[in-house]
Short mmCIF file of C-alpha atoms and ligand atoms in Angstrom, two decimals:
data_model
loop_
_atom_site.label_atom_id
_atom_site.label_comp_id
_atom_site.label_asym_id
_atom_site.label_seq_id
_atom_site.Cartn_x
_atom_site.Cartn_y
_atom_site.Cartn_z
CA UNK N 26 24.88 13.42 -1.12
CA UNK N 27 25.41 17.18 -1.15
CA UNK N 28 25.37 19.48 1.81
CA UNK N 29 22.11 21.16 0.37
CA UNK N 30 19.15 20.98 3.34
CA UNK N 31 15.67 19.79 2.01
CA UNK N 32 12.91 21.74 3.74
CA UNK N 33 9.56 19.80 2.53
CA UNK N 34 6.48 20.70 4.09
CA UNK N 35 2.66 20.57 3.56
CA UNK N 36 0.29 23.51 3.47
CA UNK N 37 -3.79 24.06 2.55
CA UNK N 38 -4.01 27.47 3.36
CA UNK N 39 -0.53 28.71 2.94
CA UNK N 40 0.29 29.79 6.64
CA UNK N 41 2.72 26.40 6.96
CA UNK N 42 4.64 27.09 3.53
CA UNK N 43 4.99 30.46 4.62
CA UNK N 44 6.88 29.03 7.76
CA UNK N 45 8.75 27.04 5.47
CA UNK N 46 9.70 29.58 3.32
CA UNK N 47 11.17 31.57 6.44
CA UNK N 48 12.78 28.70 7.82
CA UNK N 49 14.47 28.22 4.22
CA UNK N 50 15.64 31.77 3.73
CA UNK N 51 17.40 31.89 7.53
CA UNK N 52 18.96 28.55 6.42
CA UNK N 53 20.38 30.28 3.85
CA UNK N 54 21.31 33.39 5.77
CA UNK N 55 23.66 30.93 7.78
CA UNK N 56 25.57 29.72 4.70
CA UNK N 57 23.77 26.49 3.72
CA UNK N 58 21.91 25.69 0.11
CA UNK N 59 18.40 25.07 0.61
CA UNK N 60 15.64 23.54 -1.58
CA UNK N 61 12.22 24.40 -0.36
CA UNK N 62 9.60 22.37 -1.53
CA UNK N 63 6.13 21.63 -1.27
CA UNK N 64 6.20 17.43 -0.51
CA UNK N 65 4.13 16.59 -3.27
CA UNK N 66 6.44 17.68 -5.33
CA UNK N 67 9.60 15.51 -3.82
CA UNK N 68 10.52 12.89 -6.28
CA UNK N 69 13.25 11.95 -4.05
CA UNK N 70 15.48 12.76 -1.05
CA UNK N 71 19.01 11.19 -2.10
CA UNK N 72 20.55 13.97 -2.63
CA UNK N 73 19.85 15.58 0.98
CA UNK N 74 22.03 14.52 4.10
CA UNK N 75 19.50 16.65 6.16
CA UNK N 76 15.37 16.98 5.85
CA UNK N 77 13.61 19.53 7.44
CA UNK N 78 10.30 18.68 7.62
CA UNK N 79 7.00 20.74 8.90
CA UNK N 80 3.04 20.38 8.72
CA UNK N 81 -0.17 21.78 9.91
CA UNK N 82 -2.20 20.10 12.25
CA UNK N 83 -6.03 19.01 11.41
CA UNK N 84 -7.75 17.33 14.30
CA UNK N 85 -5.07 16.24 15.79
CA UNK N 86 -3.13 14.87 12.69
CA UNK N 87 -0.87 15.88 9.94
CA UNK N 88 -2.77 16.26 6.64
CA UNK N 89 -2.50 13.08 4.22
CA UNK N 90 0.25 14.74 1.82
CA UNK N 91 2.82 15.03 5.03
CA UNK N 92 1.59 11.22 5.77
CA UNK N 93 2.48 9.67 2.43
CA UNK N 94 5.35 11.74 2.57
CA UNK N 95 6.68 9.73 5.45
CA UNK N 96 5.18 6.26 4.18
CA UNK N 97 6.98 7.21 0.78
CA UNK N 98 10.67 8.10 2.34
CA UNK N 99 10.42 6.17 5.45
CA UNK N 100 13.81 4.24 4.92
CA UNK N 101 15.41 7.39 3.34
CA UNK N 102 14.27 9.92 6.16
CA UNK N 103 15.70 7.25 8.79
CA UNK N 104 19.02 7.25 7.31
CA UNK N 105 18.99 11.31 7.28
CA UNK N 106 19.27 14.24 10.14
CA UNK N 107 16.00 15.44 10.08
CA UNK N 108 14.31 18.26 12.09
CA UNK N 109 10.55 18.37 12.21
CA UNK N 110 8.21 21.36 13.01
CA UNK N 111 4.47 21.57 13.09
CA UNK N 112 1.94 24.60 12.63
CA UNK N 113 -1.23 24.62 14.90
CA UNK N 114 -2.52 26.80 17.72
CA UNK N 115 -4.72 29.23 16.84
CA UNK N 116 -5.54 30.42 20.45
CA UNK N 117 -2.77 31.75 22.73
CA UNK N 118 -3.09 29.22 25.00
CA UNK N 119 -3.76 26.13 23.31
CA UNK N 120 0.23 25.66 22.44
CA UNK N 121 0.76 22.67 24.52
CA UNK N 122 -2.34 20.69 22.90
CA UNK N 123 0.06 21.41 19.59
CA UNK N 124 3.55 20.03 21.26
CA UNK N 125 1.65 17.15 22.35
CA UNK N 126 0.19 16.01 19.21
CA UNK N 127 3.39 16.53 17.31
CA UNK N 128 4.61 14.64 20.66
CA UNK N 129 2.45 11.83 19.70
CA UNK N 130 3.01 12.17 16.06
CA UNK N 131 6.79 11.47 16.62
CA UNK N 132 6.27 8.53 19.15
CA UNK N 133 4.44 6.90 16.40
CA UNK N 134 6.71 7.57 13.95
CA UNK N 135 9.31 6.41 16.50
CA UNK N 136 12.06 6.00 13.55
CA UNK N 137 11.75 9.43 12.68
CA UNK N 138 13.89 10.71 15.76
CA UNK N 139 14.31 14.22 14.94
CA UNK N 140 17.40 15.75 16.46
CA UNK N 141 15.42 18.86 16.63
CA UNK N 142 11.28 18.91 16.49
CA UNK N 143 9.26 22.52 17.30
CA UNK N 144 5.71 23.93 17.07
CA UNK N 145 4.68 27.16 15.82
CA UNK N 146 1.34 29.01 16.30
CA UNK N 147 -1.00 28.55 13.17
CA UNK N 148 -2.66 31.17 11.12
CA UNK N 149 -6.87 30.62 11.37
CA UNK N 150 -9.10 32.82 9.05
CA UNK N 151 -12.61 31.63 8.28
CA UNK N 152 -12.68 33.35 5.46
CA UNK N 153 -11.02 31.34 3.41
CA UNK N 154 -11.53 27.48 4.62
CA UNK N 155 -12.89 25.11 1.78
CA UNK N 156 -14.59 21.77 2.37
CA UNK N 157 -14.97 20.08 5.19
CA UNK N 158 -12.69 22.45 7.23
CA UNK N 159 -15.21 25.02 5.98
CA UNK N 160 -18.22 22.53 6.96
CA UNK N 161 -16.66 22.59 10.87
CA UNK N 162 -18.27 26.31 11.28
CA UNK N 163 -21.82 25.48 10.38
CA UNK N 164 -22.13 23.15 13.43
CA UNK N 165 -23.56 25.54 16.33
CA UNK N 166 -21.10 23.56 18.96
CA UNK N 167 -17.45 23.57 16.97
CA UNK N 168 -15.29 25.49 19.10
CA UNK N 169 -14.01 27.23 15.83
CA UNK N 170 -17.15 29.14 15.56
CA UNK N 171 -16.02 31.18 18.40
CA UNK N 172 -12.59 32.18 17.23
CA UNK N 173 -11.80 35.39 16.03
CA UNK N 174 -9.06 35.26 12.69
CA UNK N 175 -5.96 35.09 14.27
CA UNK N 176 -1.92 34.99 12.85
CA UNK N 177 0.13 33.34 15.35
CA UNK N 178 2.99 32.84 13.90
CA UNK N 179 5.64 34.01 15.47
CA UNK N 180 8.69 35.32 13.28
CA UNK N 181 11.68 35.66 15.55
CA UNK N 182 10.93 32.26 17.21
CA UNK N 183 10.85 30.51 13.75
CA UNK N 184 14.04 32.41 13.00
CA UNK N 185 15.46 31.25 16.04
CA UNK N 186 14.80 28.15 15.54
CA UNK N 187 16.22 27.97 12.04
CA UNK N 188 19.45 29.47 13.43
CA UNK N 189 19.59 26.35 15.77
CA UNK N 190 18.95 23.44 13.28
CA UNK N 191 21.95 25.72 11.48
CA UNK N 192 23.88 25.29 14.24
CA UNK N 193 23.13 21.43 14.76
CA UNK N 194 24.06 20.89 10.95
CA UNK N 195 26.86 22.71 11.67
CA UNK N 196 28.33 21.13 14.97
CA UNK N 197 27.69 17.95 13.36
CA UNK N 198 24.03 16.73 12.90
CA UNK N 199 24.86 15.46 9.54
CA UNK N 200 27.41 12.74 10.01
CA UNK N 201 27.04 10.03 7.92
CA UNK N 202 25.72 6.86 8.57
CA UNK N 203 28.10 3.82 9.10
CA UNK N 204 28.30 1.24 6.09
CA UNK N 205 25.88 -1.27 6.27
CA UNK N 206 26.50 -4.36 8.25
CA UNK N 207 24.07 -7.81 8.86
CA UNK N 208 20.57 -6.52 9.29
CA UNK N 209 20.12 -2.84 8.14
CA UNK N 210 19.21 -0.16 11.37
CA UNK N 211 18.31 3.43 10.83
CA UNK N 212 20.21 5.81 12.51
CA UNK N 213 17.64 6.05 15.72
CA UNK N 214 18.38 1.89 15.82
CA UNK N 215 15.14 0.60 14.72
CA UNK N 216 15.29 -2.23 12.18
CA UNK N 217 14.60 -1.13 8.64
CA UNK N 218 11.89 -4.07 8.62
CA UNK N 219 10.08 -2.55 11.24
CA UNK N 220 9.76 0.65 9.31
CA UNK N 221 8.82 -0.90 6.58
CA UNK N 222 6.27 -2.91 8.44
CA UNK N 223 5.41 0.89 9.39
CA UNK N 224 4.68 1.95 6.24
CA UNK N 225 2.67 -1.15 4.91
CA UNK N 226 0.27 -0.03 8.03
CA UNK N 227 0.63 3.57 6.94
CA UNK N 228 -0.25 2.34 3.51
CA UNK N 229 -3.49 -0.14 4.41
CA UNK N 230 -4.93 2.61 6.09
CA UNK N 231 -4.27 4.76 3.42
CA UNK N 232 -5.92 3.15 1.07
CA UNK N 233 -9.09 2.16 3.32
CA UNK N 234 -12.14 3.99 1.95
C1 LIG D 309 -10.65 22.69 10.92
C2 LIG D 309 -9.35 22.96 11.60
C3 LIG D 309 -8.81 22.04 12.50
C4 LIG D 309 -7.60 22.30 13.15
N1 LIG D 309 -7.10 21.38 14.04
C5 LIG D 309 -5.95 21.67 14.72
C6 LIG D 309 -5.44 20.75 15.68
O1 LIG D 309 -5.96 19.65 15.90
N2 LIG D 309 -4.32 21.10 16.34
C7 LIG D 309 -3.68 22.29 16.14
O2 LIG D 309 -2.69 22.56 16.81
N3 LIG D 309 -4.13 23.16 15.20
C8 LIG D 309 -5.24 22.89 14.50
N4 LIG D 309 -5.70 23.76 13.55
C9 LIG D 309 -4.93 24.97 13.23
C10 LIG D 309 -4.10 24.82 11.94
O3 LIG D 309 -3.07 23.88 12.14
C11 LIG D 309 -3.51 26.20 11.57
O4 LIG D 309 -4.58 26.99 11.12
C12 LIG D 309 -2.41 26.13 10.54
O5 LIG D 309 -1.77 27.40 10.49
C13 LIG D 309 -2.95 25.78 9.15
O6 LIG D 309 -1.85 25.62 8.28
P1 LIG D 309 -1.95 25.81 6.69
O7 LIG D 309 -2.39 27.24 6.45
O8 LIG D 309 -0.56 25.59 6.22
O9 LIG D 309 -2.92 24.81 6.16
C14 LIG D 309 -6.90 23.51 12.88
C15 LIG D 309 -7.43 24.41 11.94
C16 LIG D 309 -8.64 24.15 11.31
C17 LIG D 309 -9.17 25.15 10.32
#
């Protein structure tokens, strides 16, 4: 495994992978090797000892690439350090409905047990949603409707916070995991058959209609 830190996220618009991209380049301002990577296009993770992950959320959830991405590395991602931010509020003072779904994202994903996990403000502009984000502004009661384009993201804090998943890495984050012995745990402790009990859910639903 080299020292090199994955940062894999997922994006529609761009604002996330722009985070990403941030996060990657202060990464590499404190001295580490970083791959940055759109998930779809992670064949595989074995040659990271620490994933940062981030994602956007939509209604409440993280879109379906940044799912399978977690149904596809499960095992992997629970033998790792991995830090996990999410994108979202596009109203000044909806940030805590953001830190609580990633809240509830991660006590689903109870395996996942990010030594670090953050939320960043979103970007919104109308202008440029497709589909059925797009089809969310003809209805006269969507909330959406009402918001003006807006660029929350704010720079320092996601430097910041890239300085302190630096540090973590650095003070020791990324310790390997003990050799194998009896029935396999991840590092947070949970059995590797419940994860993958985990992802066989993850993957029935994904494959409902
Ligand atoms: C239709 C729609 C639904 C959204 N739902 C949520 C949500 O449930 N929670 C949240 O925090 N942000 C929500 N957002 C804000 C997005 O997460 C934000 O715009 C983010 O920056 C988009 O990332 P992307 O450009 O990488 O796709 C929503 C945005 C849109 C357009």
């Amino acid at each position: 495994m080299r020292g090199t830190i994955l940062v894999a996220y997922a994006s529609r618009y761009g604002s996330t992978r722009e985070v990403a991209e941030r996060i990657a380049d202060t990464l590499r301002e404190c001295g580490y090797e970083v791959d940055c990577r759109d998930m779809r296009e992670v064949r595989s993770i074995d040659d990271y000892r620490t994933v940062v992950l981030g994602a956007p959320f939509y209604y409440g959830r993280w879109p379906r690439t940044a799912r399978h991405f977690l149904s596809r590395f499960g095992p992997g991602l629970a033998h790792r350090d991995v830090a996990v931010f999410a994108t979202g509020h596009i109203a000044a003072d909806k940030s805590a409905d953001t830190r609580t779904q990633l809240d509830i994202l991660l006590e689903r994903n109870d395996w996942l047990r990010p030594f670090s996990s953050e939320i960043f403000g979103g970007r919104w502009d109308p202008a440029v949603l497709r589909g059925p984000q797009r089809m969310m502004l003809w209805f006269p009661a969507s909330p959406l409707r009402a918001l003006p384009p807006a660029d929350l993201r704010d720079w320092p804090a996601i430097e910041k916070w890239a300085r302190s998943v630096a540090e973590s890495v650095k003070a020791g984050a990324a310790q390997p995991n003990p050799p194998n012995a009896g029935q396999q745990h991840s590092r947070s402790g949970a059995s590797l058959s419940s994860i993958g009990e985990y992802i066989a859910d993850q993957q029935r639903k994904e494959l409902r209609p």
